[in-house]
Short mmCIF file of C-alpha atoms in Angstrom, two decimals:
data_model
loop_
_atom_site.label_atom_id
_atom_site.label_comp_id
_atom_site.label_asym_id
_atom_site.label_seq_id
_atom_site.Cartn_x
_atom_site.Cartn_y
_atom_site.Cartn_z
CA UNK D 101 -21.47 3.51 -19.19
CA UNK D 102 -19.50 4.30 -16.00
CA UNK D 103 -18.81 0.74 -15.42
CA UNK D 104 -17.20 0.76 -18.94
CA UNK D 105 -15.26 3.99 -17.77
CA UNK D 106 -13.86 2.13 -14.55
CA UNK D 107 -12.96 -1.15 -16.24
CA UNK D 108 -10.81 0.42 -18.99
CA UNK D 109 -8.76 2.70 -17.09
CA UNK D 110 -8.82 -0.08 -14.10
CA UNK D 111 -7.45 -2.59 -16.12
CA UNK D 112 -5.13 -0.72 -18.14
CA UNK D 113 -2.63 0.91 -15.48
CA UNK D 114 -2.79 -2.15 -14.07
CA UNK D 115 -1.07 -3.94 -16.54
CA UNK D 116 1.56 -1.62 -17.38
CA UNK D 117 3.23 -0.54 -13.83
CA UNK D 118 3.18 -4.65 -12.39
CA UNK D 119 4.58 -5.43 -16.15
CA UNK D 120 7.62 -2.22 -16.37
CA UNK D 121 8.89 -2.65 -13.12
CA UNK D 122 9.58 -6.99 -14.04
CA UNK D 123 11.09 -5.90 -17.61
CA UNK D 124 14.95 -5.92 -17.61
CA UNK D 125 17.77 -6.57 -14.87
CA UNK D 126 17.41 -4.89 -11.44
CA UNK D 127 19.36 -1.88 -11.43
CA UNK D 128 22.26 -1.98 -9.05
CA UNK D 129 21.24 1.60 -7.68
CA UNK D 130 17.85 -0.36 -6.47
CA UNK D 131 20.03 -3.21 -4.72
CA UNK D 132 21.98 -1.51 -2.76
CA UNK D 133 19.43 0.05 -1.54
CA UNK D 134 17.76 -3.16 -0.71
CA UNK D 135 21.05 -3.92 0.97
CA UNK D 136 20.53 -0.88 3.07
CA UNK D 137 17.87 -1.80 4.05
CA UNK D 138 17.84 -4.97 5.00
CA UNK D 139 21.43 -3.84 7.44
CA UNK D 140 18.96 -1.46 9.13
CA UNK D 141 16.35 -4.37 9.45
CA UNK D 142 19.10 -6.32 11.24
CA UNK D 143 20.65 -3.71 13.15
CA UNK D 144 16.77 -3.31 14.48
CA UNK D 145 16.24 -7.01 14.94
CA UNK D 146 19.56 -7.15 16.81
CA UNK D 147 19.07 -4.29 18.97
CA UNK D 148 15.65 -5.11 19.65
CA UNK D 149 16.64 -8.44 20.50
CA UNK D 150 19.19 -7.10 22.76
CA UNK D 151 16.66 -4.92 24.54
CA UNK D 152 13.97 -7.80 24.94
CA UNK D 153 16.99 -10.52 26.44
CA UNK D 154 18.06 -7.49 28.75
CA UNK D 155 14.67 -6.90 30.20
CA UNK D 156 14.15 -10.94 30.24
CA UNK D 157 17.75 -11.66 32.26
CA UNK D 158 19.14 -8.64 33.15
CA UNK D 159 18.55 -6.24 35.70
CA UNK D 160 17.18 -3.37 33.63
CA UNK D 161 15.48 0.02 35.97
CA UNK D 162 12.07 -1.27 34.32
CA UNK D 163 11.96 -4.56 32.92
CA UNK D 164 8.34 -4.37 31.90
CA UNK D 165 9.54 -0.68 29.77
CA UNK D 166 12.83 -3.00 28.47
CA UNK D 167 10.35 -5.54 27.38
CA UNK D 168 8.14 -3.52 25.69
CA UNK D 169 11.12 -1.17 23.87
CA UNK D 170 12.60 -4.33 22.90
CA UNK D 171 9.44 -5.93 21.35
CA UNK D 172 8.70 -2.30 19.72
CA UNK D 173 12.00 -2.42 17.54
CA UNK D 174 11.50 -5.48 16.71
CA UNK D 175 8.22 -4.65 15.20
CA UNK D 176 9.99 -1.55 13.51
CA UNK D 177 12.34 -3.78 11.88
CA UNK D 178 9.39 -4.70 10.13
CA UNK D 179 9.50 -1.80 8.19
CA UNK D 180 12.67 -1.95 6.35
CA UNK D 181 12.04 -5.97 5.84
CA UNK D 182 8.89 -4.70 3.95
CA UNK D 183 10.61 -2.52 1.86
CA UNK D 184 14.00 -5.00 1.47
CA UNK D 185 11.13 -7.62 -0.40
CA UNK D 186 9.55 -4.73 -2.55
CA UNK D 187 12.35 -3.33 -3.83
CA UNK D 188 13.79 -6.27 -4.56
CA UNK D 189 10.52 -7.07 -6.39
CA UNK D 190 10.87 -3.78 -8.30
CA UNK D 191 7.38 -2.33 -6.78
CA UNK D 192 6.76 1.26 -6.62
CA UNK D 193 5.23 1.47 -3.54
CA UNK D 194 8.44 0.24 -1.38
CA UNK D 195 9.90 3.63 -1.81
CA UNK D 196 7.63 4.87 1.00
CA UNK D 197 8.81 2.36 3.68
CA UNK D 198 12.58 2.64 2.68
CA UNK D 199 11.73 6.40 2.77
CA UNK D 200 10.20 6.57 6.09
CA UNK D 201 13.39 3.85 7.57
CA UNK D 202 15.75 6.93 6.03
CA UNK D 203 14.06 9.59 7.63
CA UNK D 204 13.55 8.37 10.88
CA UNK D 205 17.23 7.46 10.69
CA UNK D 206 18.49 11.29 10.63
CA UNK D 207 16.69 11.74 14.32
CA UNK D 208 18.33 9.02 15.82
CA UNK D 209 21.78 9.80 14.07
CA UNK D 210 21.68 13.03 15.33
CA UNK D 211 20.74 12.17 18.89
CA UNK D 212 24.01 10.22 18.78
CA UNK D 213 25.95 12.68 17.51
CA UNK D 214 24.83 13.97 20.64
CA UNK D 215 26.43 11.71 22.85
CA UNK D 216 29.88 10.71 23.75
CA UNK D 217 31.89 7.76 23.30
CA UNK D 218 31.30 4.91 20.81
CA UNK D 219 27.93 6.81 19.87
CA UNK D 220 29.76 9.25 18.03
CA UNK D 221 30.71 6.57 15.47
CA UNK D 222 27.87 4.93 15.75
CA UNK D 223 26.20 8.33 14.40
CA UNK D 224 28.13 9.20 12.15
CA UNK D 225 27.63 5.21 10.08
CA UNK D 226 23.81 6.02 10.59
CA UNK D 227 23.63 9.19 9.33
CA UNK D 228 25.98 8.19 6.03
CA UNK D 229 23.71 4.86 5.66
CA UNK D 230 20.50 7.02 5.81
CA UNK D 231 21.68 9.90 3.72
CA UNK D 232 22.92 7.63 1.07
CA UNK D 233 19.82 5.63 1.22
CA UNK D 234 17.83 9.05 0.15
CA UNK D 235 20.24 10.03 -2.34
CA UNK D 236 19.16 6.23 -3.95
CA UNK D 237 15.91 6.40 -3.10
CA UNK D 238 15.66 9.98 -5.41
CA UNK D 239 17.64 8.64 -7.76
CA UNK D 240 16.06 9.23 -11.45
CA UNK D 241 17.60 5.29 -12.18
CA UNK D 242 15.74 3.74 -8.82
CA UNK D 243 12.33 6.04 -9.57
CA UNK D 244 11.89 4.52 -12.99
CA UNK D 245 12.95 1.00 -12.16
CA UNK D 246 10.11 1.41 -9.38
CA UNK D 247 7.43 2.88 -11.82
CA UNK D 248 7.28 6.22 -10.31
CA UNK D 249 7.31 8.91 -12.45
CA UNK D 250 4.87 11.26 -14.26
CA UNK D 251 4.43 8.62 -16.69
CA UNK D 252 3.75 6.51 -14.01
CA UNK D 253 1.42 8.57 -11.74
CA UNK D 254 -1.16 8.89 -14.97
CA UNK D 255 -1.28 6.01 -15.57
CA UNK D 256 -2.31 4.49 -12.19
CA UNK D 257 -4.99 7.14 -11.66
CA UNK D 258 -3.31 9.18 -8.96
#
Protein backbone atom coordinates (compact mmCIF):
# COMPACT_ATOMS: atom_id res chain seq x y z
CA UNK A 1 0.00 0.00 0.00
CA UNK A 2 2.76 2.55 0.75
CA UNK A 3 4.56 1.65 -2.33
CA UNK A 4 1.29 2.57 -4.18
CA UNK A 5 1.31 5.90 -2.05
CA UNK A 6 5.01 6.76 -3.22
CA UNK A 7 4.58 5.85 -6.89
CA UNK A 8 1.51 8.07 -7.47
CA UNK A 9 2.55 11.17 -5.94
CA UNK A 10 6.32 10.30 -7.26
CA UNK A 11 5.32 10.11 -10.61
CA UNK A 12 2.83 12.70 -10.79
CA UNK A 13 4.82 16.01 -9.78
CA UNK A 14 7.20 14.70 -11.78
CA UNK A 15 5.55 15.07 -14.84
CA UNK A 16 4.02 18.31 -14.42
CA UNK A 17 7.01 20.78 -13.20
CA UNK A 18 9.79 19.11 -16.10
CA UNK A 19 6.56 19.46 -18.60
CA UNK A 20 5.32 23.55 -17.44
CA UNK A 21 8.54 24.94 -17.35
CA UNK A 22 9.20 23.48 -21.56
CA UNK A 23 5.52 24.80 -22.49
CA UNK A 24 5.61 28.20 -24.31
CA UNK A 25 8.47 30.79 -25.30
CA UNK A 26 11.10 31.71 -22.66
CA UNK A 27 10.11 34.78 -21.09
CA UNK A 28 12.45 37.63 -21.76
CA UNK A 29 12.47 38.53 -17.90
CA UNK A 30 14.20 34.83 -17.55
CA UNK A 31 16.88 35.73 -20.37
CA UNK A 32 18.17 38.49 -19.26
CA UNK A 33 18.71 37.11 -16.39
CA UNK A 34 20.57 34.32 -17.99
CA UNK A 35 22.48 37.13 -19.63
CA UNK A 36 23.38 38.33 -16.21
CA UNK A 37 24.56 35.71 -15.42
CA UNK A 38 26.55 34.40 -17.72
CA UNK A 39 28.53 38.42 -17.69
CA UNK A 40 29.24 37.54 -14.03
CA UNK A 41 30.48 33.99 -15.11
CA UNK A 42 32.90 35.80 -17.44
CA UNK A 43 33.82 38.61 -15.40
CA UNK A 44 34.84 35.55 -12.83
CA UNK A 45 36.54 33.50 -15.50
CA UNK A 46 38.42 36.63 -16.57
CA UNK A 47 39.44 37.78 -13.30
CA UNK A 48 40.28 34.49 -12.16
CA UNK A 49 42.25 34.01 -15.11
CA UNK A 50 43.97 37.18 -14.47
CA UNK A 51 44.82 36.17 -10.93
CA UNK A 52 46.13 32.56 -11.92
CA UNK A 53 48.56 34.23 -15.10
CA UNK A 54 49.70 36.86 -12.37
CA UNK A 55 50.77 34.34 -9.84
CA UNK A 56 52.20 32.08 -12.91
CA UNK A 57 54.42 35.23 -14.55
CA UNK A 58 54.25 37.93 -12.43
CA UNK A 59 55.79 38.84 -9.36
CA UNK A 60 52.82 38.62 -7.01
CA UNK A 61 53.80 38.96 -2.67
CA UNK A 62 52.63 35.14 -2.67
CA UNK A 63 52.44 33.37 -5.78
CA UNK A 64 51.34 30.11 -4.25
CA UNK A 65 48.09 32.51 -2.44
CA UNK A 66 47.76 34.20 -6.31
CA UNK A 67 47.56 30.72 -7.59
CA UNK A 68 45.22 29.43 -5.43
CA UNK A 69 42.76 32.85 -5.45
CA UNK A 70 42.99 32.61 -9.06
CA UNK A 71 42.02 28.88 -9.40
CA UNK A 72 39.21 29.62 -6.57
CA UNK A 73 37.28 32.16 -8.91
CA UNK A 74 37.55 30.24 -11.45
CA UNK A 75 35.78 27.50 -9.72
CA UNK A 76 33.16 30.20 -8.52
CA UNK A 77 32.46 31.06 -11.98
CA UNK A 78 31.07 27.79 -11.91
CA UNK A 79 28.25 28.90 -10.19
CA UNK A 80 26.65 31.38 -12.38
CA UNK A 81 27.55 28.95 -15.56
CA UNK A 82 25.25 26.47 -13.64
CA UNK A 83 22.58 28.65 -13.31
CA UNK A 84 23.16 30.49 -17.06
CA UNK A 85 22.25 26.52 -18.47
CA UNK A 86 19.19 26.11 -16.03
CA UNK A 87 17.58 29.02 -16.59
CA UNK A 88 17.94 28.88 -19.92
CA UNK A 89 16.42 25.37 -19.63
CA UNK A 90 13.50 26.87 -17.69
CA UNK A 91 14.34 24.65 -14.37
CA UNK A 92 13.23 25.73 -11.08
CA UNK A 93 16.01 24.91 -9.21
CA UNK A 94 18.54 27.50 -11.04
CA UNK A 95 17.00 30.25 -9.06
CA UNK A 96 19.14 29.20 -6.09
CA UNK A 97 22.55 29.50 -7.86
CA UNK A 98 21.61 32.81 -9.71
CA UNK A 99 20.37 33.75 -6.18
CA UNK A 100 23.39 32.95 -4.28
CA UNK A 101 25.80 34.77 -7.54
CA UNK A 102 23.34 38.01 -6.59
CA UNK A 103 23.88 37.93 -3.10
CA UNK A 104 27.34 37.40 -2.83
CA UNK A 105 27.56 40.22 -5.37
CA UNK A 106 26.21 43.03 -2.81
CA UNK A 107 29.47 42.17 -0.43
CA UNK A 108 31.86 42.62 -2.97
CA UNK A 109 30.03 45.77 -4.50
CA UNK A 110 30.08 47.29 -1.38
CA UNK A 111 33.70 46.59 -0.53
CA UNK A 112 34.35 48.59 -3.70
CA UNK A 113 32.35 51.23 -2.98
CA UNK A 114 34.81 51.25 -0.40
CA UNK A 115 37.70 51.97 -2.31
CA UNK A 116 38.98 54.71 -4.47
CA UNK A 117 39.63 55.10 -7.98
CA UNK A 118 38.26 52.96 -10.85
CA UNK A 119 36.65 50.69 -7.99
CA UNK A 120 34.11 53.13 -7.42
CA UNK A 121 32.67 52.42 -10.89
CA UNK A 122 33.43 49.21 -10.83
CA UNK A 123 30.95 49.06 -7.67
CA UNK A 124 28.59 50.83 -8.57
CA UNK A 125 28.01 48.31 -12.28
CA UNK A 126 28.12 45.37 -9.67
CA UNK A 127 25.83 46.45 -7.37
CA UNK A 128 23.15 47.60 -10.34
CA UNK A 129 23.90 44.07 -12.14
CA UNK A 130 23.22 42.21 -8.80
CA UNK A 131 20.28 44.24 -7.65
CA UNK A 132 18.61 43.95 -10.94
CA UNK A 133 19.37 40.34 -11.09
CA UNK A 134 17.14 39.95 -7.68
CA UNK A 135 14.52 42.16 -8.79
CA UNK A 136 14.30 39.29 -11.93
CA UNK A 137 14.96 36.61 -9.99
CA UNK A 138 11.55 37.66 -7.66
CA UNK A 139 9.86 38.47 -10.43
CA UNK A 140 6.16 36.81 -10.38
CA UNK A 141 6.88 36.31 -14.58
CA UNK A 142 10.52 34.45 -13.92
CA UNK A 143 8.94 32.36 -10.67
CA UNK A 144 6.25 30.81 -12.80
CA UNK A 145 8.27 30.30 -15.94
CA UNK A 146 10.67 28.37 -13.39
CA UNK A 147 7.81 26.30 -11.70
CA UNK A 148 8.06 27.88 -8.39
CA UNK A 149 5.13 28.79 -6.86
CA UNK A 150 2.56 27.43 -4.37
CA UNK A 151 1.18 25.52 -7.10
CA UNK A 152 4.42 24.36 -7.68
CA UNK A 153 5.77 23.54 -4.17
CA UNK A 154 2.57 20.95 -3.72
CA UNK A 155 3.01 19.47 -6.23
CA UNK A 156 6.67 18.36 -5.93
CA UNK A 157 6.19 17.25 -2.32
CA UNK A 158 8.05 20.03 -0.57
Amino acid sequence: MSSSEETGPASTPASPPAQAPASGPRPPRVTALAALCGLEALTLLGAGGYLLVMGLLGRPDSPRQAETGGLTVIALALLPLLAVRGLLLRRSWSRGPALIIQIMALPVAWTLLQASGIWIPAGIALAAVAVTGLVLLLHPTTTEALGIGPGARDSTGD
